[in-house]
Coordinates of N, CA and C in Angstrom, one line a residue:
M1 N 127.6 17.7 13.8 CA 127.7 17.7 15.3 C 128.7 16.7 15.8
G2 N 129.7 16.3 14.9 CA 130.7 15.4 15.4 C 130.3 14.0 15.6
K3 N 131.1 13.2 16.2 CA 130.8 11.8 16.3 C 129.6 11.4 17.1
H4 N 129.3 12.3 18.1 CA 128.1 12.0 18.9 C 126.8 12.2 18.2
G5 N 126.8 13.1 17.2 CA 125.5 13.3 16.5 C 124.4 13.9 17.4
A6 N 124.9 14.6 18.5 CA 123.9 15.1 19.5 C 124.4 16.4 20.0
H7 N 123.5 17.2 20.5 CA 123.8 18.5 21.1 C 123.3 18.5 22.6
I8 N 124.1 18.9 23.5 CA 123.6 19.0 24.9 C 123.3 20.4 25.2
V9 N 122.1 20.6 25.8 CA 121.8 21.9 26.4 C 121.9 21.7 27.9
W10 N 122.9 22.4 28.5 CA 123.1 22.3 30.0 C 122.3 23.3 30.7
D11 N 121.7 22.9 31.8 CA 121.2 23.8 32.9 C 122.4 24.4 33.6
W12 N 122.3 25.5 34.3 CA 123.4 26.1 35.0 C 123.3 25.9 36.5
N13 N 122.3 26.6 37.2 CA 122.2 26.5 38.6 C 121.8 25.1 39.1
G14 N 122.6 24.5 39.9 CA 122.3 23.1 40.4 C 122.7 22.0 39.5
T15 N 123.3 22.4 38.4 CA 123.7 21.4 37.4 C 125.2 21.6 37.2
L16 N 125.6 22.4 36.2 CA 127.0 22.8 36.0 C 127.6 23.5 37.2
F17 N 126.7 24.4 37.8 CA 127.2 25.3 38.9 C 126.6 24.7 40.2
H18 N 127.5 24.2 41.0 CA 127.0 23.5 42.3 C 126.7 24.6 43.3
D19 N 125.5 25.1 43.3 CA 125.2 26.3 44.2 C 124.1 26.0 45.2
I20 N 123.8 24.7 45.4 CA 122.6 24.3 46.2 C 122.8 24.9 47.6
D21 N 124.0 24.9 48.2 CA 124.2 25.4 49.5 C 123.8 26.9 49.6
A22 N 124.2 27.7 48.5 CA 123.8 29.1 48.5 C 122.3 29.3 48.3
V23 N 121.7 28.4 47.6 CA 120.3 28.5 47.4 C 119.5 28.2 48.7
I24 N 120.0 27.2 49.5 CA 119.3 27.0 50.7 C 119.5 28.1 51.7
A25 N 120.7 28.7 51.8 CA 121.0 29.8 52.7 C 120.1 31.0 52.3
A26 N 120.0 31.3 51.0 CA 119.3 32.4 50.5 C 117.8 32.2 50.7
T27 N 117.3 31.0 50.5 CA 115.9 30.7 50.7 C 115.5 30.9 52.2
N28 N 116.4 30.4 53.1 CA 116.1 30.5 54.5 C 116.1 32.0 54.9
A29 N 116.9 32.8 54.3 CA 117.0 34.2 54.6 C 115.6 34.9 54.2
A30 N 115.1 34.5 53.0 CA 113.9 35.0 52.5 C 112.7 34.5 53.4
F31 N 112.8 33.2 53.9 CA 111.7 32.7 54.8 C 111.7 33.5 56.1
A32 N 112.9 33.8 56.6 CA 113.0 34.6 57.9 C 112.3 35.9 57.8
E33 N 112.3 36.5 56.6 CA 111.7 37.8 56.4 C 110.1 37.7 56.7
L34 N 109.6 36.5 56.4 CA 108.1 36.3 56.6 C 107.8 35.5 57.8
G35 N 108.8 35.2 58.6 CA 108.6 34.5 59.9 C 108.4 33.0 59.7
L36 N 108.9 32.5 58.5 CA 108.8 31.0 58.3 C 110.0 30.3 58.9
D37 N 109.7 29.1 59.3 CA 110.8 28.3 59.8 C 111.9 27.9 58.7
P38 N 113.1 27.8 59.0 CA 114.1 27.4 58.0 C 113.8 26.0 57.5
I39 N 114.3 25.8 56.3 CA 114.1 24.5 55.6 C 115.4 23.8 55.4
T40 N 115.4 22.5 55.5 CA 116.6 21.7 55.3 C 116.7 21.4 53.8
L41 N 117.9 20.9 53.4 CA 118.1 20.5 52.0 C 117.2 19.4 51.6
E42 N 117.0 18.4 52.4 CA 116.1 17.3 52.1 C 114.7 17.8 51.9
R43 N 114.2 18.7 52.8 CA 112.9 19.2 52.6 C 112.7 20.0 51.4
Y44 N 113.7 20.8 51.1 CA 113.7 21.7 49.9 C 113.6 20.8 48.6
R45 N 114.4 19.7 48.6 CA 114.4 18.9 47.4 C 113.1 18.1 47.3
E46 N 112.5 17.8 48.4 CA 111.2 17.1 48.4 C 110.1 18.0 47.8
L47 N 110.1 19.3 48.2 CA 109.0 20.2 47.9 C 109.2 21.1 46.7
Y48 N 110.4 21.3 46.2 CA 110.7 22.4 45.2 C 109.9 22.1 43.9
C49 N 109.4 23.2 43.4 CA 108.7 23.1 42.1 C 108.7 24.5 41.5
V50 N 108.3 24.6 40.2 CA 108.0 25.8 39.5 C 106.6 25.8 39.0
P51 N 106.0 27.0 38.8 CA 106.5 28.3 39.2 C 106.8 28.4 40.7
I52 N 107.8 29.1 41.1 CA 108.3 29.2 42.4 C 107.3 29.6 43.5
P53 N 106.3 30.5 43.1 CA 105.3 30.8 44.1 C 104.5 29.5 44.6
R54 N 104.4 28.5 43.7 CA 103.8 27.2 44.1 C 104.6 26.5 45.1
F55 N 105.9 26.6 45.0 CA 106.8 26.0 46.0 C 106.5 26.7 47.4
Y56 N 106.4 28.0 47.4 CA 106.1 28.7 48.7 C 104.7 28.3 49.2
E57 N 103.8 28.0 48.3 CA 102.5 27.6 48.7 C 102.6 26.3 49.5
R58 N 103.4 25.4 49.0 CA 103.6 24.1 49.7 C 104.1 24.3 51.1
L59 N 104.9 25.3 51.3 CA 105.4 25.5 52.6 C 104.5 26.4 53.5
M60 N 103.8 27.3 52.9 CA 103.0 28.3 53.7 C 101.6 27.8 53.9
G61 N 101.1 26.9 53.0 CA 99.7 26.5 53.0 C 98.8 27.4 52.2
R62 N 99.5 28.4 51.6 CA 98.7 29.3 50.7 C 99.7 29.9 49.8
L63 N 99.2 30.5 48.7 CA 100.1 31.2 47.8 C 100.5 32.5 48.4
P64 N 101.7 32.9 48.3 CA 102.1 34.3 48.8 C 101.4 35.3 48.0
S65 N 101.1 36.4 48.7 CA 100.5 37.6 47.9 C 101.6 38.1 47.0
E66 N 101.1 38.9 46.0 CA 102.1 39.5 45.1 C 103.1 40.3 45.8
A67 N 102.8 41.0 46.8 CA 103.7 41.8 47.6 C 104.7 40.9 48.3
E68 N 104.2 39.8 48.9 CA 105.1 38.9 49.6 C 106.1 38.3 48.6
W69 N 105.6 37.8 47.5 CA 106.4 37.2 46.5 C 107.5 38.2 46.0
D70 N 107.1 39.4 45.7 CA 108.1 40.4 45.2 C 109.2 40.6 46.3
H71 N 108.8 40.7 47.6 CA 109.7 40.9 48.6 C 110.6 39.7 48.8
M72 N 110.1 38.5 48.8 CA 110.9 37.3 49.0 C 111.9 37.1 47.9
D73 N 111.4 37.5 46.7 CA 112.3 37.3 45.5 C 113.5 38.3 45.6
V74 N 113.3 39.5 46.0 CA 114.4 40.4 46.2 C 115.3 40.0 47.3
V75 N 114.8 39.5 48.4 CA 115.6 39.1 49.5 C 116.4 37.9 49.1
F76 N 115.8 36.9 48.4 CA 116.5 35.7 48.0 C 117.7 36.1 47.2
H77 N 117.5 36.9 46.1 CA 118.6 37.2 45.2 C 119.7 38.0 45.9
R78 N 119.3 38.9 46.8 CA 120.3 39.6 47.6 C 121.2 38.7 48.3
H79 N 120.6 37.7 49.1 CA 121.4 36.8 49.9 C 122.1 35.8 49.0
Y80 N 121.5 35.4 47.9 CA 122.1 34.5 47.0 C 123.4 35.0 46.4
Q81 N 123.4 36.3 46.1 CA 124.7 36.9 45.6 C 125.8 36.9 46.6
D82 N 125.4 37.0 47.9 CA 126.5 37.0 48.9 C 127.0 35.6 49.1
H83 N 126.2 34.5 49.0 CA 126.6 33.1 49.2 C 127.2 32.5 47.9
R84 N 126.8 33.0 46.8 CA 127.3 32.4 45.5 C 128.8 32.4 45.3
V85 N 129.4 33.4 45.8 CA 130.9 33.6 45.6 C 131.7 32.4 46.1
R86 N 131.1 31.6 47.0 CA 131.8 30.5 47.6 C 131.5 29.2 46.9
C87 N 130.7 29.3 45.8 CA 130.3 28.1 45.1 C 131.3 27.9 43.9
A88 N 131.3 26.6 43.4 CA 132.2 26.2 42.3 C 131.4 25.4 41.3
L89 N 132.1 25.1 40.2 CA 131.5 24.1 39.2 C 131.3 22.8 39.9
A90 N 130.4 22.0 39.4 CA 130.1 20.7 39.9 C 131.4 19.8 39.6
D91 N 131.5 18.8 40.4 CA 132.7 17.9 40.3 C 132.8 17.3 38.9
G92 N 133.9 17.5 38.3 CA 134.2 16.9 37.0 C 133.6 17.7 35.8
A93 N 132.9 18.8 36.1 CA 132.2 19.5 35.0 C 133.2 20.0 33.9
E94 N 134.3 20.6 34.3 CA 135.2 21.2 33.3 C 135.7 20.1 32.4
D95 N 136.1 18.9 32.9 CA 136.6 17.8 32.1 C 135.5 17.3 31.2
L96 N 134.3 17.1 31.7 CA 133.2 16.6 30.8 C 132.9 17.6 29.7
L97 N 132.9 18.9 29.9 CA 132.7 19.8 28.9 C 133.8 19.8 27.8
A98 N 135.0 19.7 28.3 CA 136.1 19.6 27.3 C 136.1 18.3 26.5
R99 N 135.8 17.2 27.1 CA 135.8 15.9 26.4 C 134.6 15.9 25.4
W100 N 133.5 16.4 25.7 CA 132.4 16.4 24.8 C 132.7 17.3 23.6
Q101 N 133.3 18.4 23.8 CA 133.7 19.3 22.7 C 134.8 18.7 21.9
G102 N 135.8 18.1 22.6 CA 136.9 17.5 21.9 C 136.5 16.3 21.0
A103 N 135.4 15.6 21.4 CA 134.9 14.5 20.6 C 134.0 15.0 19.4
G104 N 133.9 16.3 19.3 CA 133.1 16.9 18.2 C 131.7 17.2 18.5
G105 N 131.3 17.1 19.8 CA 130.0 17.4 20.2 C 129.8 18.9 20.4
T106 N 128.6 19.3 20.3 CA 128.3 20.7 20.6 C 127.4 20.8 21.8
Q107 N 127.5 22.0 22.5 CA 126.8 22.2 23.7 C 126.5 23.6 24.0
S108 N 125.5 23.9 24.8 CA 125.1 25.2 25.1 C 124.5 25.3 26.5
I109 N 124.2 26.5 27.0 CA 123.6 26.7 28.3 C 122.3 27.4 28.2
M110 N 121.3 26.9 28.8 CA 120.0 27.6 28.9 C 119.6 27.6 30.4
S111 N 119.7 28.8 31.0 CA 119.5 28.9 32.4 C 118.4 29.8 32.7
M112 N 117.7 29.6 33.9 CA 116.7 30.6 34.4 C 117.4 31.6 35.3
Y113 N 118.7 31.6 35.4 CA 119.4 32.7 36.0 C 119.4 33.9 35.1
G114 N 119.3 35.1 35.6 CA 119.3 36.3 34.8 C 120.4 36.3 33.8
H115 N 120.1 36.6 32.5 CA 121.1 36.6 31.4 C 122.3 37.5 31.7
D116 N 122.1 38.7 32.2 CA 123.2 39.6 32.5 C 124.1 39.2 33.6
E117 N 123.6 38.4 34.5 CA 124.4 37.8 35.6 C 125.1 36.6 35.2
L118 N 124.4 35.8 34.3 CA 125.0 34.5 33.9 C 126.2 34.6 33.1
L119 N 126.3 35.5 32.1 CA 127.4 35.6 31.2 C 128.7 35.8 31.9
P120 N 128.8 36.8 32.8 CA 130.1 37.0 33.4 C 130.5 35.9 34.4
L121 N 129.5 35.2 34.9 CA 129.8 34.0 35.8 C 130.4 32.9 35.0
V122 N 129.8 32.6 33.8 CA 130.4 31.5 32.9 C 131.8 31.9 32.5
R123 N 132.0 33.2 32.1 CA 133.3 33.6 31.6 C 134.3 33.5 32.8
G124 N 133.9 33.8 34.0 CA 134.8 33.8 35.1 C 135.3 32.4 35.4
F125 N 134.6 31.4 35.0 CA 135.1 30.0 35.2 C 136.0 29.6 34.0
G126 N 136.1 30.4 33.0 CA 136.9 30.1 31.8 C 136.4 29.0 30.9
I127 N 135.1 28.8 30.9 CA 134.5 27.7 30.1 C 133.6 28.2 29.0
E128 N 133.5 29.5 28.8 CA 132.6 30.1 27.7 C 132.9 29.5 26.4
R129 N 134.2 29.2 26.1 CA 134.6 28.6 24.8 C 134.0 27.3 24.5
R130 N 133.5 26.6 25.5 CA 133.0 25.2 25.3 C 131.6 25.2 24.7
F131 N 131.0 26.4 24.7 CA 129.5 26.5 24.3 C 129.4 27.3 23.0
I132 N 128.4 26.9 22.2 CA 128.1 27.6 21.0 C 127.1 28.7 21.3
R133 N 126.4 28.6 22.5 CA 125.5 29.7 22.9 C 125.3 29.6 24.4
V134 N 125.1 30.7 25.0 CA 124.8 30.8 26.4 C 123.6 31.8 26.6
D135 N 122.5 31.3 27.1 CA 121.3 32.1 27.3 C 120.9 32.0 28.8
G136 N 120.6 33.1 29.4 CA 120.0 33.2 30.7 C 118.5 33.7 30.5
R137 N 117.8 33.7 31.6 CA 116.5 34.2 31.6 C 116.4 35.7 31.3
T138 N 115.4 36.0 30.5 CA 115.0 37.4 30.3 C 113.6 37.6 30.8
G139 N 113.4 38.7 31.4 CA 112.0 39.0 32.0 C 112.0 38.5 33.5
P140 N 110.8 38.5 34.1 CA 110.7 38.3 35.5 C 111.1 36.8 35.9
S141 N 111.5 36.7 37.2 CA 111.9 35.3 37.7 C 110.6 34.6 38.1
G142 N 110.8 33.3 38.4 CA 109.8 32.5 39.0 C 109.0 31.6 38.1
G143 N 109.1 31.8 36.8 CA 108.3 31.0 35.8 C 109.0 29.8 35.3
S144 N 108.4 29.2 34.2 CA 108.9 28.0 33.7 C 109.9 28.2 32.6
K145 N 110.8 27.2 32.3 CA 111.8 27.3 31.3 C 111.3 27.0 29.9
A146 N 110.1 26.5 29.8 CA 109.7 26.0 28.5 C 109.8 27.1 27.3
E147 N 109.2 28.2 27.5 CA 109.3 29.2 26.5 C 110.7 29.8 26.2
H148 N 111.5 29.8 27.3 CA 112.9 30.2 27.1 C 113.6 29.2 26.3
M149 N 113.3 27.9 26.4 CA 113.9 26.9 25.7 C 113.6 27.0 24.2
V150 N 112.4 27.4 23.9 CA 112.0 27.6 22.5 C 112.9 28.7 21.9
R151 N 113.1 29.8 22.6 CA 114.0 30.8 22.1 C 115.4 30.4 22.0
H152 N 115.9 29.6 22.9 CA 117.2 29.1 22.9 C 117.5 28.2 21.7
L153 N 116.6 27.2 21.5 CA 116.8 26.3 20.3 C 116.7 27.0 19.0
A154 N 115.9 28.1 19.0 CA 115.8 28.8 17.7 C 117.1 29.5 17.4
G155 N 118.0 29.8 18.4 CA 119.2 30.4 18.2 C 120.4 29.4 18.0
L156 N 120.1 28.2 17.9 CA 121.2 27.2 17.8 C 121.6 26.8 16.3
D157 N 121.3 27.7 15.4 CA 121.8 27.6 14.1 C 121.5 26.2 13.4
G158 N 120.2 25.9 13.5 CA 119.8 24.7 12.7 C 119.9 23.4 13.4
I159 N 120.3 23.3 14.7 CA 120.4 22.1 15.4 C 119.0 21.6 15.7
P160 N 118.5 20.5 15.3 CA 117.1 20.1 15.5 C 116.9 19.7 17.0
A161 N 115.7 19.9 17.5 CA 115.4 19.5 18.8 C 115.5 18.0 19.0
R162 N 115.2 17.2 18.0 CA 115.3 15.7 18.2 C 116.7 15.3 18.3
H163 N 117.7 16.1 18.0 CA 119.1 15.8 18.2 C 119.7 16.4 19.5
T164 N 118.8 16.9 20.3 CA 119.2 17.7 21.5 C 118.8 17.0 22.8
I165 N 119.7 17.0 23.8 CA 119.5 16.4 25.1 C 119.6 17.5 26.1
V166 N 118.6 17.8 26.9 CA 118.7 18.8 28.0 C 119.1 18.0 29.3
I167 N 120.2 18.5 29.9 CA 120.7 18.0 31.2 C 120.4 19.0 32.2
G168 N 119.6 18.7 33.2 CA 119.3 19.6 34.3 C 118.9 18.9 35.6
D169 N 118.7 19.7 36.6 CA 118.4 19.1 37.9 C 117.0 19.3 38.4
A170 N 116.1 19.7 37.5 CA 114.7 20.0 37.9 C 113.7 19.4 37.0
L171 N 112.5 19.1 37.5 CA 111.4 18.6 36.7 C 111.2 19.6 35.5
D172 N 111.3 20.9 35.8 CA 111.1 21.9 34.8 C 112.0 21.7 33.6
D173 N 113.2 21.1 33.8 CA 114.1 20.9 32.6 C 113.5 19.8 31.7
A174 N 112.9 18.8 32.3 CA 112.2 17.8 31.5 C 111.0 18.3 30.8
V175 N 110.2 19.2 31.5 CA 109.1 19.8 30.9 C 109.5 20.7 29.7
A176 N 110.6 21.5 29.9 CA 111.0 22.3 28.8 C 111.5 21.5 27.6
A177 N 112.2 20.4 27.9 CA 112.7 19.5 26.8 C 111.5 19.0 26.0
A178 N 110.5 18.5 26.7 CA 109.4 17.9 26.0 C 108.6 19.0 25.2
H179 N 108.6 20.2 25.8 CA 107.9 21.3 25.1 C 108.5 21.5 23.7
V180 N 109.8 21.3 23.5 CA 110.4 21.6 22.2 C 110.7 20.4 21.4
G181 N 110.4 19.2 22.0 CA 110.6 17.9 21.3 C 112.0 17.4 21.5
A182 N 112.7 17.8 22.6 CA 114.0 17.3 22.9 C 114.0 16.2 23.9
H183 N 115.1 15.6 24.2 CA 115.2 14.6 25.2 C 115.7 15.2 26.5
A184 N 115.7 14.5 27.6 CA 116.1 15.1 28.9 C 116.8 14.0 29.7
V185 N 117.8 14.4 30.5 CA 118.4 13.6 31.5 C 118.4 14.5 32.8
L186 N 118.0 13.9 33.9 CA 117.9 14.7 35.1 C 118.9 14.2 36.1
Y187 N 119.5 15.2 36.8 CA 120.6 15.0 37.8 C 120.2 15.3 39.2
T188 N 120.5 14.4 40.1 CA 120.0 14.5 41.5 C 120.9 15.4 42.4
G189 N 121.9 16.1 41.8 CA 122.8 16.9 42.7 C 122.3 18.3 43.0
G190 N 121.1 18.7 42.5 CA 120.7 20.1 42.6 C 119.4 20.2 43.4
S191 N 118.3 20.7 42.8 CA 117.1 21.1 43.5 C 116.1 20.0 43.9
H192 N 116.2 18.9 43.3 CA 115.2 17.8 43.5 C 115.8 16.5 44.0
S193 N 115.0 15.8 44.7 CA 115.4 14.4 45.2 C 115.2 13.5 44.0
R194 N 115.8 12.3 44.1 CA 115.6 11.3 43.0 C 114.1 10.9 43.0
A195 N 113.5 10.8 44.1 CA 112.0 10.4 44.1 C 111.2 11.4 43.4
S196 N 111.5 12.7 43.5 CA 110.7 13.7 42.9 C 111.0 13.8 41.4
L197 N 112.2 13.3 40.9 CA 112.5 13.4 39.5 C 112.0 12.2 38.7
V198 N 111.9 11.1 39.3 CA 111.6 9.8 38.6 C 110.2 10.0 37.9
P199 N 109.2 10.6 38.4 CA 107.9 10.7 37.7 C 108.0 11.4 36.3
A200 N 109.1 12.1 36.1 CA 109.2 12.7 34.8 C 109.4 11.7 33.6
G201 N 109.7 10.5 34.0 CA 109.8 9.4 32.9 C 111.0 9.5 32.0
V202 N 112.1 10.2 32.5 CA 113.3 10.3 31.7 C 114.4 9.8 32.6
P203 N 115.6 9.5 32.0 CA 116.7 9.0 32.8 C 117.1 9.9 34.0
V204 N 117.3 9.4 35.1 CA 117.7 10.1 36.3 C 119.1 9.6 36.8
V205 N 120.0 10.5 37.0 CA 121.4 10.1 37.3 C 121.9 10.8 38.5
D206 N 123.0 10.3 39.1 CA 123.5 10.9 40.3 C 124.8 11.7 40.1
S207 N 125.3 11.7 38.9 CA 126.5 12.5 38.6 C 126.4 13.0 37.2
L208 N 127.1 14.1 36.9 CA 127.1 14.6 35.5 C 127.8 13.7 34.5
A209 N 128.8 12.9 35.0 CA 129.4 11.9 34.2 C 128.4 10.9 33.7
E210 N 127.5 10.5 34.6 CA 126.4 9.6 34.2 C 125.5 10.2 33.2
A211 N 125.2 11.5 33.4 CA 124.4 12.3 32.5 C 124.9 12.3 31.0
V212 N 126.2 12.5 30.9 CA 126.9 12.5 29.6 C 126.8 11.1 29.0
L213 N 127.0 10.1 29.8 CA 126.9 8.7 29.3 C 125.5 8.5 28.7
E214 N 124.5 9.0 29.4 CA 123.2 8.8 28.9 C 123.0 9.5 27.6
A215 N 123.6 10.7 27.4 CA 123.5 11.4 26.2 C 124.2 10.6 25.1
E216 N 125.4 10.0 25.4 CA 126.1 9.2 24.4 C 125.3 8.0 24.0
R217 N 124.6 7.4 25.0 CA 123.8 6.2 24.7 C 122.7 6.6 23.8
L218 N 122.0 7.7 24.0 CA 120.9 8.1 23.1 C 121.5 8.3 21.7
A219 N 122.6 8.9 21.6 CA 123.2 9.2 20.3 C 123.6 7.8 19.6
G220 N 124.3 7.0 20.4 CA 124.8 5.7 19.9 C 123.8 4.7 19.5
R221 N 122.6 4.8 20.2 CA 121.5 3.9 19.8 C 120.7 4.4 18.7
G222 N 121.0 5.5 18.2 CA 120.2 6.1 17.1 C 118.9 6.7 17.5
R223 N 118.6 6.9 18.8 CA 117.3 7.3 19.2 C 117.2 8.8 18.9
L224 N 118.2 9.5 18.5 CA 118.1 10.9 18.1 C 117.9 11.1 16.6
A225 N 117.9 10.0 15.9 CA 117.8 10.1 14.4 C 116.3 10.3 14.0
G226 N 116.1 10.6 12.8 CA 114.8 10.7 12.3 C 114.5 12.1 11.7

């Protein structure tokens, strides 16, 4: 795995792909369908959690019915597609990916965005060559990343979980990392506030550059050995 001796599993939405504005716009469109008040970015980051129906429960005071959830999910994704086209990679992401690869490190993407939608999006940014594997969600939306992470690591051609660092913007990324025995670094530029990420007990950073530095520190201090 090169001089770093570590593998990075990147989250996509809210991490490499800076789409939080599209997420807020699509969320508010879904809320409007049910007569809910619009939500601010700050409030979203304060309340967001998975599974996503629990997030809606925090806002509505009750779990949405199955019919409400299905409807909101469809509306969200329809509006997200419209707003997504104006989004770009996070600041500095392309350079960080190139530098990690150039130094001999390996990296991959594990996203809860649908697999068939994720692949052309990654290719469209011209960064697919930076990754040894790109996996999106298969199956219904709204759940946890943990079991998807199991599948992802199983496809990484023998890279052990203890040599792996998950970089993402959500508490669920830390949960998924712990589920497979990997490390995690959480980034405040996406779905969660710093205050809501700190309880995960893993490093919390304000930029992707800091996240990569944390990955390098973990590798350099030998904490990935064993």
